[in-house]
Tab-separated table of C-alpha atoms and ligand atoms in Angstrom:
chain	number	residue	atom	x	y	z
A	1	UNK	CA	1.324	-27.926	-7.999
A	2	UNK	CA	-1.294	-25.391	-7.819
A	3	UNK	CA	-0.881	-22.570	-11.016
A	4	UNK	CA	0.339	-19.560	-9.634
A	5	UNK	CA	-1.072	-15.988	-10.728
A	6	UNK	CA	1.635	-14.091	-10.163
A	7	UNK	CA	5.076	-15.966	-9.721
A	8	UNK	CA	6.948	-16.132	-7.004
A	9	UNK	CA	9.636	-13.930	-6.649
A	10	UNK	CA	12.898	-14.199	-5.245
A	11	UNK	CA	13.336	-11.204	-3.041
A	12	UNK	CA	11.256	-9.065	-1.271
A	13	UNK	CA	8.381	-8.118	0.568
A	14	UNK	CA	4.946	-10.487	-0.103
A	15	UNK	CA	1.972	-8.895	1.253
A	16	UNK	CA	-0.633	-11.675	2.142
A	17	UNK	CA	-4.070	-12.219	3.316
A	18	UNK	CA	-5.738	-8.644	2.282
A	19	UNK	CA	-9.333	-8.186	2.544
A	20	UNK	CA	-10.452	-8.686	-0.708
A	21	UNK	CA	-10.321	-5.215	-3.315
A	22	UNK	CA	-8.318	-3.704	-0.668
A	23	UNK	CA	-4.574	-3.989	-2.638
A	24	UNK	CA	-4.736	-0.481	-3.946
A	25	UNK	CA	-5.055	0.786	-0.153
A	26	UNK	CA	-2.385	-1.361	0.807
A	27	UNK	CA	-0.251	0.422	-1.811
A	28	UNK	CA	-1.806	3.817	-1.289
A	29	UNK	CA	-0.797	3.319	2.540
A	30	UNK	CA	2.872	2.406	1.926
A	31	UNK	CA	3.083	5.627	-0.442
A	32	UNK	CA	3.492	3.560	-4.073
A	33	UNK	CA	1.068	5.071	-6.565
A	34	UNK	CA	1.884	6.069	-10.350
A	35	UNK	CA	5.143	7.311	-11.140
A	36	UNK	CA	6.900	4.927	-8.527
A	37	UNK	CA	9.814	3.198	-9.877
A	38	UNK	CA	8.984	0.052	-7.605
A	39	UNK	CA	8.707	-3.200	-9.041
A	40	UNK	CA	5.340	-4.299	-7.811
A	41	UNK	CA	2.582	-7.020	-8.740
A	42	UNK	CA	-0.829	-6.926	-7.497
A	43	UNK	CA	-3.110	-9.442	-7.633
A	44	UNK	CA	-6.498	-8.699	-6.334
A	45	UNK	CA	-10.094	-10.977	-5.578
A	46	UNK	CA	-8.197	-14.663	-5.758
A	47	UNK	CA	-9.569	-17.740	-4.052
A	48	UNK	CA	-7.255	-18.428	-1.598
A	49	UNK	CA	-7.898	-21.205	1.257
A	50	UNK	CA	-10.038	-18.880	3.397
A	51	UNK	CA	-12.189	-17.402	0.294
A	52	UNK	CA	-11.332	-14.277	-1.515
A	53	UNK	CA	-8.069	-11.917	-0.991
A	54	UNK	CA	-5.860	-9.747	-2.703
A	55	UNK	CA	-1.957	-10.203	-2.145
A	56	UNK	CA	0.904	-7.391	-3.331
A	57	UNK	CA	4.132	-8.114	-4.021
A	58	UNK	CA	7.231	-5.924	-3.923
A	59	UNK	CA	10.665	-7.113	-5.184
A	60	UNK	CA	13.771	-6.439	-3.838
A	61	UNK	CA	12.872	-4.265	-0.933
A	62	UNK	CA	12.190	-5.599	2.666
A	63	UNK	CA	10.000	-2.896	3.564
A	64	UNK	CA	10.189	-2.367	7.399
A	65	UNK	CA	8.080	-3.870	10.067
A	66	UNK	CA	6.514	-0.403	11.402
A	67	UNK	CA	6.008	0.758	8.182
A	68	UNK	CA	4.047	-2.452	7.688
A	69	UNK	CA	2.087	-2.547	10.349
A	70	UNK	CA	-0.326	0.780	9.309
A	71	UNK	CA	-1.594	-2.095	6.533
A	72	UNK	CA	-3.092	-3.509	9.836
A	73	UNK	CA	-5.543	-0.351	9.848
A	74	UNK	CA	-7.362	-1.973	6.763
A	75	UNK	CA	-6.189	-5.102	6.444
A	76	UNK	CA	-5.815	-6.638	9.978
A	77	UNK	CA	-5.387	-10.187	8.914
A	78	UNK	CA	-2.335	-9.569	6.554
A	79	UNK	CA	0.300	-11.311	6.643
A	80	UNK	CA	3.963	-9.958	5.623
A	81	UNK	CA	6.456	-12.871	3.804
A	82	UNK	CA	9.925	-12.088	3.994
A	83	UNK	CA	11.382	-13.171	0.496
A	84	UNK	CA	15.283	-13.961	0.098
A	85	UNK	CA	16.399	-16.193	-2.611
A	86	UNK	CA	13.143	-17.622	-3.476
A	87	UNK	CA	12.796	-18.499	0.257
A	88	UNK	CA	10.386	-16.798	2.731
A	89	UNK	CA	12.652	-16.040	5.649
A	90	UNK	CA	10.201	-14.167	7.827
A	91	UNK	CA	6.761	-14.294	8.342
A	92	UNK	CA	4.656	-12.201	10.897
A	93	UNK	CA	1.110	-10.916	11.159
A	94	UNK	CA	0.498	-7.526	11.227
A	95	UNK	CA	-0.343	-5.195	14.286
A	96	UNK	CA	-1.988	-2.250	14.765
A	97	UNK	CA	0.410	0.617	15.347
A	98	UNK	CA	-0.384	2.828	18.841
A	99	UNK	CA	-0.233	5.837	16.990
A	100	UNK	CA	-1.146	7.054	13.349
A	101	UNK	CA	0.214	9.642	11.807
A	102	UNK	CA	-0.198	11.508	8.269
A	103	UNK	CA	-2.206	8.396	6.861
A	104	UNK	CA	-5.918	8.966	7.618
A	105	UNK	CA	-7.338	12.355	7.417
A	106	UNK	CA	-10.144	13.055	10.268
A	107	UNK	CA	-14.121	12.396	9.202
A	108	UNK	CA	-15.137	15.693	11.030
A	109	UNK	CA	-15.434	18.405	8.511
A	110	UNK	CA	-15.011	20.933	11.448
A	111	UNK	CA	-11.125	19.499	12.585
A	112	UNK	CA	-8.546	21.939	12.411
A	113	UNK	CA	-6.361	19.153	10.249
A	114	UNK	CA	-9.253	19.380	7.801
A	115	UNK	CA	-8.601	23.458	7.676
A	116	UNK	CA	-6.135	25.163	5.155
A	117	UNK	CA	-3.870	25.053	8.288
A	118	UNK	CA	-0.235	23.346	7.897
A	119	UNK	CA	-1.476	20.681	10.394
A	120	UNK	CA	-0.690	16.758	9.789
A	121	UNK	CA	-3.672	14.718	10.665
A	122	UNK	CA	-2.691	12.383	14.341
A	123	UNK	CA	-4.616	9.771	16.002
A	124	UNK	CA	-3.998	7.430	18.916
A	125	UNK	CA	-5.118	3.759	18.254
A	126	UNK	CA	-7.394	3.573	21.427
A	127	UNK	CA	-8.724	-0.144	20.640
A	128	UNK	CA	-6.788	-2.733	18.512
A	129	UNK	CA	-9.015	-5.542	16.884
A	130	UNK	CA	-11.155	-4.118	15.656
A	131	UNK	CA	-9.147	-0.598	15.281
A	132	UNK	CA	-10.400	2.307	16.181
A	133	UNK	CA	-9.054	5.800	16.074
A	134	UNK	CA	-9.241	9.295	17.952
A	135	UNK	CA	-8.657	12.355	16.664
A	136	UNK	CA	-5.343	13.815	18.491
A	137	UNK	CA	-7.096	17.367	17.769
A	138	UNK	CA	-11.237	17.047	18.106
A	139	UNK	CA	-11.252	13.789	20.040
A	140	UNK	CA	-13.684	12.418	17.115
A	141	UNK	CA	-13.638	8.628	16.666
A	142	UNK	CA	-13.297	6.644	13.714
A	143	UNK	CA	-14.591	3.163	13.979
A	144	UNK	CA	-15.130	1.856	10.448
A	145	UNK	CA	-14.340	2.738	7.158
A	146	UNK	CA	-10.711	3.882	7.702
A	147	UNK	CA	-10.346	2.837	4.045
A	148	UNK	CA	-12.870	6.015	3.173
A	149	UNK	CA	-10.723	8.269	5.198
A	150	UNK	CA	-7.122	7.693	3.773
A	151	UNK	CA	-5.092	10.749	2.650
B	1	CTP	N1	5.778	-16.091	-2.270
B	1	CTP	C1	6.351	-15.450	-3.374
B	1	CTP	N2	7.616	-15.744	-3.744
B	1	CTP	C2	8.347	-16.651	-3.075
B	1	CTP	C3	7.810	-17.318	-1.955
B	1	CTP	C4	6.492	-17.011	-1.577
B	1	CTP	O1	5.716	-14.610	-3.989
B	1	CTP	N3	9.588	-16.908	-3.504
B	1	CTP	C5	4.422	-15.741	-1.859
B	1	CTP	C6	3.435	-16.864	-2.028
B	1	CTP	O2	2.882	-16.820	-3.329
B	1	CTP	C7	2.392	-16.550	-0.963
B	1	CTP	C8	3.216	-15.879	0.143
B	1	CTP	O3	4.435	-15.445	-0.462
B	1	CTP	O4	1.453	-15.610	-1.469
B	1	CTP	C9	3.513	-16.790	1.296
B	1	CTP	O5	4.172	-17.947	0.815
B	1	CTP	P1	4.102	-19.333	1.599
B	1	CTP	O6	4.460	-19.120	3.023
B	1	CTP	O7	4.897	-20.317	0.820
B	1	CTP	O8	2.564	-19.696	1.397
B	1	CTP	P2	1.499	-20.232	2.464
B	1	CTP	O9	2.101	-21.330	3.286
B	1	CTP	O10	0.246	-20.515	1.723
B	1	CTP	O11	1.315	-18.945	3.370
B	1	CTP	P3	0.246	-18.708	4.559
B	1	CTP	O12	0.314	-19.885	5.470
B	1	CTP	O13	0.768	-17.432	5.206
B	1	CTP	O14	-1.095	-18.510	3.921
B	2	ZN	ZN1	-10.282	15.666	14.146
């Protein structure tokens, strides 16, 4: 059997099939950065079948599909393993989300939501694969490099 980097864990949410470097995103997008009391393994730049990826794991919290699916913003190929009892029970590919909300701030310097004003940055998902996103306030597109933009 094929040595492991991180071992398998037997509950949770496996988070497969990143982009490669793009784990701390991943994270940053599902709201776990320092201080969080999650149990969480990261494992970033391994040679997986299809070349180099990252994969994150989080035990003993099946993280919900809608909340997953934002990952698909930078990480469109990811794949999200359902872990109970050592066994993946659900597996699923992630999708693009129709609307974003409070994850992405907007690349034009002039936006209101990039003001001092209370306003939480919205976009609509006007194309899936690959994503791109309109501003909800000044219409301005963002086609690549949503990793550069998130809050
Ligand atoms: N995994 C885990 N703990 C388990 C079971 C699986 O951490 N108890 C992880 C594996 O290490 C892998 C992912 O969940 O990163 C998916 O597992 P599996 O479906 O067994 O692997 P593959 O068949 O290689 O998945 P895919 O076809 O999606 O690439
Ligand atoms: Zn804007």
């Amino acid at each position: 059997m094929k040595e492991l980097k991180v071992k398998r864990i037997e509950s949770g949410t496996v988070i497969d099939h990143i982009p490669p470097g793009q784990a701390p995103n991943v994270l940053k997008i599902l709201g776990i950065r320092g201080g969080s009391k999650e149990v969480v393994s990261m494992v970033m730049n391994v040679v997986g079948k299809t070349g180099k990826k990252d994969i994150v794991k989080i035990e003993n919290r099946e993280l919900a599909e809608d909340e997953l699916d934002q990952i698909a913003l930078i990480a469109p190929n990811a794949t999200i393993n359902i872990i109970r009892d050592y066994e993946v029970v659900e597996k699923y590919k992630v999708t693009p989300p129709d609307f974003v909300e409070g994850v992405v701030k907007c690349s034009n310097p002039n936006c209101i939501s990039n003001t001092n004003e209370p306003i939480v940055p919205k976009f609509l998902v006007e194309r899936k694969k690959p994503v791109v996103l309109r501003c909800m306030y000044c219409e301005r597109k963002i086609t690549e490099d949503i990793a550069k933009y998130l809050m």
